[in-house]
Structures are given as C-alpha cells and as structure tokens.
Amino acid sequence: MSDFRSFNDSRRAPATPLQPVVDPAGWAPESLARDTDWIYQLSDGEIGAITAAVEGVRRRGQGIVDIRAADFPLGGFADVIADVRRELRDGRGLVMLRGLPVAELGLESSAIAYFGIGAHLGSALRQNAHGHVLGHVKDLGGDYNDPKTRGYLTRDEMRFHCDHSDYVGLLCLHQGKSGGESRVASSVTVYNRMLAERPDLVRALCDDWYWTKHGQVSSADEDPWFKAPIFMFERGVFSARGLGAYVLKSQGLPGVPPFTAAQKEAISLYGTTVNAAAVDIEFRPGDIQLLNNHVMLHTRRAFEDWPEEGRKRHLLRLWLHDADARILPAFMHEGMLAEGVAIAGVPPVAPLDAEAAA
C-alpha cells in the first residue's frame, strides 16, 4: 500500500519575500504525475469502520451538520486521518483517499461518511449565502462569466483558485460523460517559477488585490469586495491565494479600481505559469481529494454530462477550518478568509438535494 506521509522526510526552510521558497508543498508536476504515493486506498477494514460510524449516526437520528469527530469513531483509521491532516499541513499539501463505496452507500450515507471523515480534519465552514456546510458541485446551468455565479454550478473549465478555508475536500459521487478532470498545482512552485522569470511581477503579487464576495454579503452597506495579497509571508512561512475568478470578477464593483499595467502583466504570467505547473487527476466515484488551500491551487476541466439526471457529474465539497493549520498573516484569520461565507442570521445546513442547494 502506498505511503502518502511525505512529512516524515520533508524540510521547510524559513521563507523570505522575493527569495526562493523551500517547502515540501513545492512539488514539481512531473514528480506528482509519476508518483502515486499521495493516493491512499481504503482497506476493507477501514471501510467497515466508516460504515459502522455511519450506522451509528443514523441510529441516533443525528443531523449531518451536527456530526463531530467524537460522534464518528473510526478506530485505527483515525490514526491514518491524523496523518492525512499532518500531510496537508506539513507535507505535499494534498492527499487522495480512494475507494469509499458511494454506490453501495447511497447519497445520504455517503454524505454522512464524508462529513464524519472531514470532522477529524477540521470544522466545516459555510460555503455560500445559504449556509451550506455540505456543498454540491454540479452543473445547474450557471453562466461562469456572470460575476455573481459560482463556477461549481456550471460545466465550464474554471480558473485556478483556492477556497476560503484551510482545507478543501471533494468527494466524487458520479463522473461526467467526458472531461471534468481535476487539476492541481502547487502555489509554492508557481511562486518560485515566477520569481526566477519576473521578480518585479512577484513583488506586485505580494501587494493587496481586490476580491469579489460574489454578492454574498450580510447587509446592503457592506463592501462587495475584500482585499488580500496573492503571495504572503508570515514568521518565515509562505502561503498564497489563487489569482482567479474572485480577483477578475471584482473589476467593475463599486470602489474597485481598474487593473494597472503591471497587474495585467502579472495576471498573464501567473496564468501561464500555473497551467505549466499543473497536473490533471482522474476523479473516480468514491475518491476524496483533500487540499491545503494555502499552498495548493485547483480547478477542473470543462466536461460533457450525461443526459440522465441520475448519472450527472456530482461532487460533494467541504470547506474545513483547522485551528492548528499553517502559520498565516493575522488578516487571514478574519472575515471570509477564515470563516467562509458567514452571513449574519444564516445558520449552517447540510442539504442533500443539489438543486435545492444552488
């Protein structure tokens, strides 16, 4: 069985702005494509432990949104998940858990299993203005070019990004007819490659940029945007945000200035660099992809879906907060960057119907 635990042999050197970053999350795409150690195949015994925990939740009549780690005992598999958490924080920054039997479990039990595993990694954050802590990634006919439309509601190829949480998890329930491959890139590698080519543009990416809130605000007088850099350094630790739709769709919002010439050049080089640093990953039903948002970027290819509703491409998503996650600048512990989409008066919910969850 493969061993994803790269943190055992990894080294993180103190990071300094405008100097190369040495970090275990700075993998090269060629090595990740060649090496499958980051994929962990669930054993029959581990699936049995997960299934027993699901049955316990159902027997108690417990709601998904209320599941905590103590409510979801995993026996020896809990030690594996503890190492997954450490790998996300101190290793490559990504792990794939493979083999959850989603077809046999069905939607509700799959969601309970997924949420329960996630509870061992962190606390679930709200992902949209409806308070959803269990997200549905499915084409519901959305327009990706609409500033208020989240890309996960479309079938289009998305821009590389990272979400407003420490970790993001995606569970594949159904694959599309074709396309839809997951794409992952290391922010560390993107930074290092850009620094070697254009340090002046890297400097620009260390400054504040405007980010849209996609219209998800608590009041009419709240700014529809927030500000944050792309590349950040705190106490010798590098972290990054993705220069994607959140930044590009901020243009035209009240109070947001147009991009400068340097910013436009930085956007162009960033896009070229991240695509060259990316790896395409097959997503099979039962796969759980886990990423550290502070050092990983992700997107997906455009896809063609099945005409039958029950076969359409469908992923479940978690945004997870880990109190012991990577060292970050203080502002990253405030507002949307730390709390997800926390709209005043909107409680957390975990809907099972994708259409109702849009």
Tab-separated table of C-alpha atoms in Angstrom:
chain	number	residue	atom	x	y	z
A	1	MET	CA	0.000	0.000	0.000
A	2	SER	CA	1.319	3.472	-0.855
A	3	ASP	CA	2.520	5.754	1.934
A	4	PHE	CA	1.397	9.371	1.490
A	5	ARG	CA	3.386	10.554	4.522
A	6	SER	CA	5.967	12.784	2.850
A	7	PHE	CA	6.155	14.883	6.040
A	8	ASN	CA	8.466	12.252	7.547
A	9	ASP	CA	11.278	13.204	5.158
A	10	SER	CA	10.346	16.800	4.310
A	11	ARG	CA	12.112	20.047	5.110
A	12	ARG	CA	10.684	23.564	5.272
A	13	ALA	CA	13.251	26.362	5.297
A	14	PRO	CA	12.442	29.853	6.645
A	15	ALA	CA	10.779	31.789	3.799
A	16	THR	CA	11.708	35.362	2.888
A	17	PRO	CA	9.859	37.637	0.413
A	18	LEU	CA	11.400	37.726	-3.069
A	19	GLN	CA	13.646	34.748	-2.303
A	20	PRO	CA	13.064	31.143	-3.465
A	21	VAL	CA	10.826	29.139	-1.130
A	22	VAL	CA	11.893	25.681	0.096
A	23	ASP	CA	8.786	23.836	1.250
A	24	PRO	CA	7.523	20.236	0.997
A	25	ALA	CA	4.440	21.584	-0.795
A	26	GLY	CA	6.669	22.835	-3.630
A	27	TRP	CA	6.440	19.700	-5.754
A	28	ALA	CA	7.028	19.637	-9.499
A	29	PRO	CA	4.165	18.478	-11.740
A	30	GLU	CA	6.322	15.797	-13.329
A	31	SER	CA	7.055	14.192	-9.960
A	32	LEU	CA	3.421	14.212	-8.835
A	33	ALA	CA	2.267	12.668	-12.123
A	34	ARG	CA	4.928	9.982	-11.785
A	35	ASP	CA	4.455	9.268	-8.070
A	36	THR	CA	1.151	7.846	-6.782
A	37	ASP	CA	2.133	7.704	-3.103
A	38	TRP	CA	-0.207	10.597	-2.388
A	39	ILE	CA	-3.166	8.297	-3.229
A	40	TYR	CA	-4.291	6.178	-0.258
A	41	GLN	CA	-6.503	3.154	-0.990
A	42	LEU	CA	-9.027	2.427	1.737
A	43	SER	CA	-8.865	-1.133	3.057
A	44	ASP	CA	-11.880	-3.347	3.677
A	45	GLY	CA	-11.357	-2.905	7.421
A	46	GLU	CA	-11.272	0.889	7.115
A	47	ILE	CA	-14.424	0.883	5.004
A	48	GLY	CA	-16.025	-1.282	7.681
A	49	ALA	CA	-15.092	1.260	10.374
A	50	ILE	CA	-16.526	4.102	8.292
A	51	THR	CA	-19.740	2.160	7.607
A	52	ALA	CA	-20.168	1.348	11.315
A	53	ALA	CA	-19.749	5.028	12.198
A	54	VAL	CA	-22.363	5.962	9.568
A	55	GLU	CA	-24.772	3.428	11.043
A	56	GLY	CA	-24.219	4.965	14.491
A	57	VAL	CA	-25.125	8.431	13.209
A	58	ARG	CA	-28.257	7.105	11.517
A	59	ARG	CA	-29.281	5.065	14.541
A	60	ARG	CA	-29.104	8.177	16.741
A	61	GLY	CA	-31.009	10.255	14.190
A	62	GLN	CA	-28.203	12.802	14.260
A	63	GLY	CA	-28.196	15.549	11.629
A	64	ILE	CA	-25.193	15.760	9.320
A	65	VAL	CA	-24.438	19.343	10.320
A	66	ASP	CA	-24.099	18.252	13.972
A	67	ILE	CA	-21.513	15.497	13.399
A	68	ARG	CA	-18.239	16.000	15.254
A	69	ALA	CA	-15.176	13.752	15.416
A	70	ALA	CA	-16.331	12.216	18.711
A	71	ASP	CA	-19.621	11.245	17.040
A	72	PHE	CA	-17.788	9.420	14.269
A	73	PRO	CA	-15.339	6.875	15.794
A	74	LEU	CA	-13.001	5.345	13.223
A	75	GLY	CA	-10.849	3.005	15.296
A	76	GLY	CA	-7.362	2.616	13.873
A	77	PHE	CA	-8.316	4.572	10.757
A	78	ALA	CA	-8.417	7.710	12.929
A	79	ASP	CA	-4.610	7.476	13.135
A	80	VAL	CA	-4.432	7.477	9.327
A	81	ILE	CA	-6.655	10.550	9.169
A	82	ALA	CA	-4.439	12.263	11.762
A	83	ASP	CA	-1.500	11.643	9.419
A	84	VAL	CA	-3.561	12.956	6.475
A	85	ARG	CA	-4.071	16.154	8.456
A	86	ARG	CA	-0.341	16.414	9.104
A	87	GLU	CA	0.420	15.755	5.434
A	88	LEU	CA	-1.902	18.588	4.431
A	89	ARG	CA	-0.177	20.911	6.898
A	90	ASP	CA	3.468	19.809	6.756
A	91	GLY	CA	3.837	17.681	3.624
A	92	ARG	CA	2.822	17.883	-0.041
A	93	GLY	CA	-0.409	19.666	0.831
A	94	LEU	CA	-2.647	17.100	-0.864
A	95	VAL	CA	-3.910	13.562	-0.285
A	96	MET	CA	-6.395	11.428	-2.211
A	97	LEU	CA	-8.423	8.857	-0.266
A	98	ARG	CA	-9.670	6.271	-2.741
A	99	GLY	CA	-12.361	3.644	-2.520
A	100	LEU	CA	-15.302	4.951	-0.481
A	101	PRO	CA	-18.176	2.722	-1.770
A	102	VAL	CA	-20.547	5.552	-2.685
A	103	ALA	CA	-22.753	3.443	-4.977
A	104	GLU	CA	-23.463	0.953	-2.200
A	105	LEU	CA	-23.856	3.606	0.485
A	106	GLY	CA	-26.200	5.887	-1.451
A	107	LEU	CA	-26.292	9.684	-1.241
A	108	GLU	CA	-27.245	10.206	2.405
A	109	SER	CA	-24.860	7.644	3.886
A	110	SER	CA	-22.061	8.814	1.570
A	111	ALA	CA	-22.627	12.373	2.795
A	112	ILE	CA	-22.573	11.224	6.445
A	113	ALA	CA	-19.356	9.261	5.840
A	114	TYR	CA	-17.700	12.187	4.102
A	115	PHE	CA	-18.749	14.748	6.708
A	116	GLY	CA	-17.660	12.421	9.501
A	117	ILE	CA	-14.203	11.904	7.997
A	118	GLY	CA	-13.938	15.663	7.492
A	119	ALA	CA	-14.763	16.240	11.163
A	120	HIS	CA	-11.465	14.531	12.046
A	121	LEU	CA	-9.600	17.092	9.919
A	122	GLY	CA	-11.348	20.291	10.994
A	123	SER	CA	-14.657	22.091	11.465
A	124	ALA	CA	-16.921	22.602	8.460
A	125	LEU	CA	-17.421	26.182	7.229
A	126	ARG	CA	-20.362	27.670	5.361
A	127	GLN	CA	-19.672	27.825	1.619
A	128	ASN	CA	-22.385	30.156	0.319
A	129	ALA	CA	-25.026	32.664	1.355
A	130	HIS	CA	-27.460	29.823	2.142
A	131	GLY	CA	-25.233	28.483	4.924
A	132	HIS	CA	-24.340	25.196	3.222
A	133	VAL	CA	-21.569	23.302	5.004
A	134	LEU	CA	-22.076	20.410	2.578
A	135	GLY	CA	-21.593	21.792	-0.927
A	136	HIS	CA	-22.773	20.273	-4.207
A	137	VAL	CA	-20.575	20.661	-7.282
A	138	LYS	CA	-22.906	20.062	-10.212
A	139	ASP	CA	-23.861	21.782	-13.460
A	140	LEU	CA	-27.150	23.561	-12.839
A	141	GLY	CA	-26.956	25.704	-15.966
A	142	GLY	CA	-24.969	28.570	-14.444
A	143	ASP	CA	-23.031	31.129	-16.512
A	144	TYR	CA	-19.383	31.146	-15.445
A	145	ASN	CA	-18.919	34.681	-16.823
A	146	ASP	CA	-21.622	36.098	-14.537
A	147	PRO	CA	-19.830	37.937	-11.675
A	148	LYS	CA	-22.350	36.554	-9.171
A	149	THR	CA	-22.236	32.944	-10.397
A	150	ARG	CA	-20.002	30.444	-8.617
A	151	GLY	CA	-18.124	28.235	-11.067
A	152	TYR	CA	-19.150	24.977	-9.402
A	153	LEU	CA	-22.708	25.473	-10.735
A	154	THR	CA	-21.501	25.300	-14.359
A	155	ARG	CA	-19.824	22.758	-16.632
A	156	ASP	CA	-17.174	25.194	-17.881
A	157	GLU	CA	-13.445	24.954	-17.289
A	158	MET	CA	-12.721	27.037	-14.232
A	159	ARG	CA	-9.764	29.248	-13.405
A	160	PHE	CA	-7.265	28.027	-10.835
A	161	HIS	CA	-8.252	29.126	-7.360
A	162	CYS	CA	-8.232	28.225	-3.681
A	163	ASP	CA	-11.225	28.348	-1.377
A	164	HIS	CA	-11.888	30.322	1.819
A	165	SER	CA	-10.837	27.607	4.254
A	166	ASP	CA	-7.712	25.845	5.449
A	167	TYR	CA	-8.584	22.629	3.613
A	168	VAL	CA	-10.984	21.806	0.805
A	169	GLY	CA	-12.331	18.325	0.222
A	170	LEU	CA	-14.120	16.969	-2.846
A	171	LEU	CA	-15.910	13.609	-2.877
A	172	CYS	CA	-16.786	12.214	-6.309
A	173	LEU	CA	-20.243	10.642	-6.447
A	174	HIS	CA	-20.582	10.482	-10.257
A	175	GLN	CA	-18.236	11.239	-13.143
A	176	GLY	CA	-19.418	13.146	-16.203
A	177	LYS	CA	-19.623	11.559	-19.635
A	178	SER	CA	-16.252	13.052	-20.601
A	179	GLY	CA	-13.826	15.669	-19.310
A	180	GLY	CA	-14.089	17.143	-15.818
A	181	GLU	CA	-10.626	16.044	-14.721
A	182	SER	CA	-9.417	17.649	-11.521
A	183	ARG	CA	-6.361	19.896	-11.973
A	184	VAL	CA	-3.972	20.703	-9.147
A	185	ALA	CA	-0.901	22.947	-8.932
A	186	SER	CA	1.471	23.986	-6.149
A	187	SER	CA	1.409	27.691	-5.248
A	188	VAL	CA	4.977	27.266	-3.997
A	189	THR	CA	6.118	26.066	-7.416
A	190	VAL	CA	4.200	28.851	-9.179
A	191	TYR	CA	5.840	31.450	-6.929
A	192	ASN	CA	9.353	30.041	-7.450
A	193	ARG	CA	8.993	29.832	-11.228
A	194	MET	CA	7.600	33.359	-11.495
A	195	LEU	CA	10.345	34.676	-9.207
A	196	ALA	CA	13.018	33.204	-11.463
A	197	GLU	CA	11.478	34.919	-14.507
A	198	ARG	CA	9.974	38.212	-13.287
A	199	PRO	CA	10.671	39.194	-9.660
A	200	ASP	CA	9.086	42.604	-10.321
A	201	LEU	CA	5.728	40.933	-11.009
A	202	VAL	CA	6.094	38.727	-7.939
A	203	ARG	CA	6.532	41.919	-5.914
A	204	ALA	CA	3.223	43.184	-7.346
A	205	LEU	CA	1.542	39.920	-6.312
A	206	CYS	CA	2.716	40.467	-2.734
A	207	ASP	CA	0.597	43.665	-2.605
A	208	ASP	CA	-3.150	43.826	-1.872
A	209	TRP	CA	-5.620	42.894	-4.627
A	210	TYR	CA	-9.409	43.263	-4.678
A	211	TRP	CA	-11.553	40.111	-4.385
A	212	THR	CA	-15.278	39.832	-5.076
A	213	LYS	CA	-17.631	38.351	-2.492
A	214	HIS	CA	-19.905	37.134	-5.321
A	215	GLY	CA	-22.746	39.210	-3.870
A	216	GLN	CA	-22.673	37.209	-0.629
A	217	VAL	CA	-22.885	40.000	1.947
A	218	SER	CA	-24.750	40.479	5.219
A	219	SER	CA	-26.098	43.983	4.517
A	220	ALA	CA	-26.557	46.493	1.715
A	221	ASP	CA	-23.846	48.788	3.102
A	222	GLU	CA	-21.194	46.047	3.305
A	223	ASP	CA	-18.451	46.319	0.683
A	224	PRO	CA	-18.971	43.705	-2.089
A	225	TRP	CA	-15.225	43.015	-2.050
A	226	PHE	CA	-12.300	42.459	0.305
A	227	LYS	CA	-8.550	42.935	-0.152
A	228	ALA	CA	-5.700	40.428	0.164
A	229	PRO	CA	-2.334	39.699	-1.489
A	230	ILE	CA	-1.687	36.697	-3.722
A	231	PHE	CA	1.675	35.735	-2.169
A	232	MET	CA	2.172	36.124	1.597
A	233	PHE	CA	4.888	35.585	4.221
A	234	GLU	CA	4.428	35.279	7.979
A	235	ARG	CA	7.074	34.294	10.523
A	236	GLY	CA	9.126	32.584	7.849
A	237	VAL	CA	6.223	30.636	6.342
A	238	PHE	CA	4.960	31.146	2.782
A	239	SER	CA	1.281	30.965	1.829
A	240	ALA	CA	-0.746	32.094	-1.175
A	241	ARG	CA	-4.191	32.791	-2.566
A	242	GLY	CA	-5.225	31.920	-6.104
A	243	LEU	CA	-5.332	34.662	-8.726
A	244	GLY	CA	-8.578	33.509	-10.314
A	245	ALA	CA	-12.235	34.393	-10.722
A	246	TYR	CA	-12.513	36.071	-7.308
A	247	VAL	CA	-9.978	38.694	-8.432
A	248	LEU	CA	-11.008	39.025	-12.075
A	249	LYS	CA	-14.712	39.349	-11.255
A	250	SER	CA	-14.018	42.177	-8.799
A	251	GLN	CA	-13.470	44.533	-11.729
A	252	GLY	CA	-16.432	46.873	-12.098
A	253	LEU	CA	-17.578	46.547	-8.492
A	254	PRO	CA	-18.119	49.878	-6.685
A	255	GLY	CA	-14.860	51.180	-5.271
A	256	VAL	CA	-12.593	48.776	-7.198
A	257	PRO	CA	-10.015	50.489	-9.441
A	258	PRO	CA	-9.124	49.047	-12.856
A	259	PHE	CA	-6.077	46.805	-13.088
A	260	THR	CA	-2.776	48.582	-13.590
A	261	ALA	CA	-0.476	47.667	-16.462
A	262	ALA	CA	1.766	45.748	-14.038
A	263	GLN	CA	-1.204	43.860	-12.626
A	264	LYS	CA	-2.366	42.859	-16.100
A	265	GLU	CA	1.122	41.593	-16.884
A	266	ALA	CA	1.228	39.698	-13.585
A	267	ILE	CA	-2.151	38.085	-14.312
A	268	SER	CA	-0.925	36.922	-17.712
A	269	LEU	CA	2.332	35.414	-16.445
A	270	TYR	CA	0.589	33.873	-13.439
A	271	GLY	CA	-1.909	32.125	-15.728
A	272	THR	CA	0.813	30.765	-17.986
A	273	THR	CA	2.911	29.598	-15.041
A	274	VAL	CA	0.133	27.868	-13.116
A	275	ASN	CA	-1.005	25.937	-16.194
A	276	ALA	CA	2.567	24.760	-16.794
A	277	ALA	CA	2.818	23.694	-13.140
A	278	ALA	CA	-0.477	21.770	-13.092
A	279	VAL	CA	-1.275	18.063	-13.073
A	280	ASP	CA	-4.530	16.533	-14.323
A	281	ILE	CA	-6.009	13.984	-11.908
A	282	GLU	CA	-8.642	11.404	-12.728
A	283	PHE	CA	-11.613	11.592	-10.370
A	284	ARG	CA	-13.283	8.212	-9.771
A	285	PRO	CA	-16.508	7.678	-7.816
A	286	GLY	CA	-15.507	7.222	-4.184
A	287	ASP	CA	-12.391	9.415	-4.433
A	288	ILE	CA	-11.925	12.084	-1.750
A	289	GLN	CA	-9.452	14.770	-2.820
A	290	LEU	CA	-8.102	16.855	0.069
A	291	LEU	CA	-6.030	20.013	-0.472
A	292	ASN	CA	-4.409	22.693	1.690
A	293	ASN	CA	-5.792	25.935	0.257
A	294	HIS	CA	-2.808	27.956	1.463
A	295	VAL	CA	-0.304	26.151	-0.779
A	296	MET	CA	-2.433	24.345	-3.400
A	297	LEU	CA	-4.453	25.601	-6.375
A	298	HIS	CA	-7.215	23.615	-8.014
A	299	THR	CA	-9.658	23.717	-10.879
A	300	ARG	CA	-11.270	21.283	-13.294
A	301	ARG	CA	-11.524	20.749	-16.998
A	302	ALA	CA	-14.765	21.521	-18.843
A	303	PHE	CA	-16.964	18.464	-19.122
A	304	GLU	CA	-19.784	16.882	-21.083
A	305	ASP	CA	-22.501	15.453	-18.888
A	306	TRP	CA	-24.829	12.508	-19.193
A	307	PRO	CA	-28.431	13.276	-20.214
A	308	GLU	CA	-29.844	11.091	-17.429
A	309	GLU	CA	-30.270	13.006	-14.181
A	310	GLY	CA	-29.068	10.123	-12.026
A	311	ARG	CA	-25.762	9.894	-13.912
A	312	LYS	CA	-24.797	13.583	-13.996
A	313	ARG	CA	-21.382	14.640	-12.688
A	314	HIS	CA	-21.793	15.285	-8.986
A	315	LEU	CA	-19.234	16.047	-6.273
A	316	LEU	CA	-19.713	16.887	-2.606
A	317	ARG	CA	-17.497	19.604	-1.167
A	318	LEU	CA	-16.258	20.508	2.315
A	319	TRP	CA	-14.507	23.668	3.461
A	320	LEU	CA	-12.627	22.822	6.652
A	321	HIS	CA	-11.050	25.055	9.302
A	322	ASP	CA	-8.111	23.656	11.266
A	323	ALA	CA	-7.117	25.685	14.329
A	324	ASP	CA	-3.601	24.242	14.068
A	325	ALA	CA	-3.198	24.843	10.347
A	326	ARG	CA	-0.356	26.636	8.586
A	327	ILE	CA	1.055	29.867	10.070
A	328	LEU	CA	-0.762	32.745	8.309
A	329	PRO	CA	-0.863	36.554	8.396
A	330	ALA	CA	-3.288	37.903	11.010
A	331	PHE	CA	-5.832	39.166	8.438
A	332	MET	CA	-6.227	35.588	7.168
A	333	HIS	CA	-7.928	34.794	10.473
A	334	GLU	CA	-10.642	37.398	9.879
A	335	GLY	CA	-13.833	37.597	7.834
A	336	MET	CA	-14.442	35.448	4.770
A	337	LEU	CA	-10.827	34.237	4.631
A	338	ALA	CA	-11.220	32.493	7.996
A	339	GLU	CA	-14.965	31.950	8.402
A	340	GLY	CA	-16.076	31.001	4.906
A	341	VAL	CA	-19.289	32.676	3.763
A	342	ALA	CA	-20.652	33.527	7.210
A	343	ILE	CA	-23.777	35.587	6.563
A	344	ALA	CA	-25.370	37.094	9.669
A	345	GLY	CA	-28.514	35.215	10.680
A	346	VAL	CA	-27.927	32.290	8.289
A	347	PRO	CA	-27.361	29.014	10.194
A	348	PRO	CA	-25.266	26.125	8.856
A	349	VAL	CA	-27.211	23.474	6.933
A	350	ALA	CA	-26.255	20.328	5.013
A	351	PRO	CA	-28.735	19.822	2.148
A	352	LEU	CA	-28.753	16.548	0.250
A	353	ASP	CA	-30.520	17.900	-2.838
A	354	ALA	CA	-28.139	19.627	-5.266
A	355	GLU	CA	-30.840	21.651	-6.994
A	356	ALA	CA	-32.212	22.952	-3.686
A	357	ALA	CA	-28.648	23.770	-2.648
A	358	ALA	CA	-27.947	26.113	-5.581
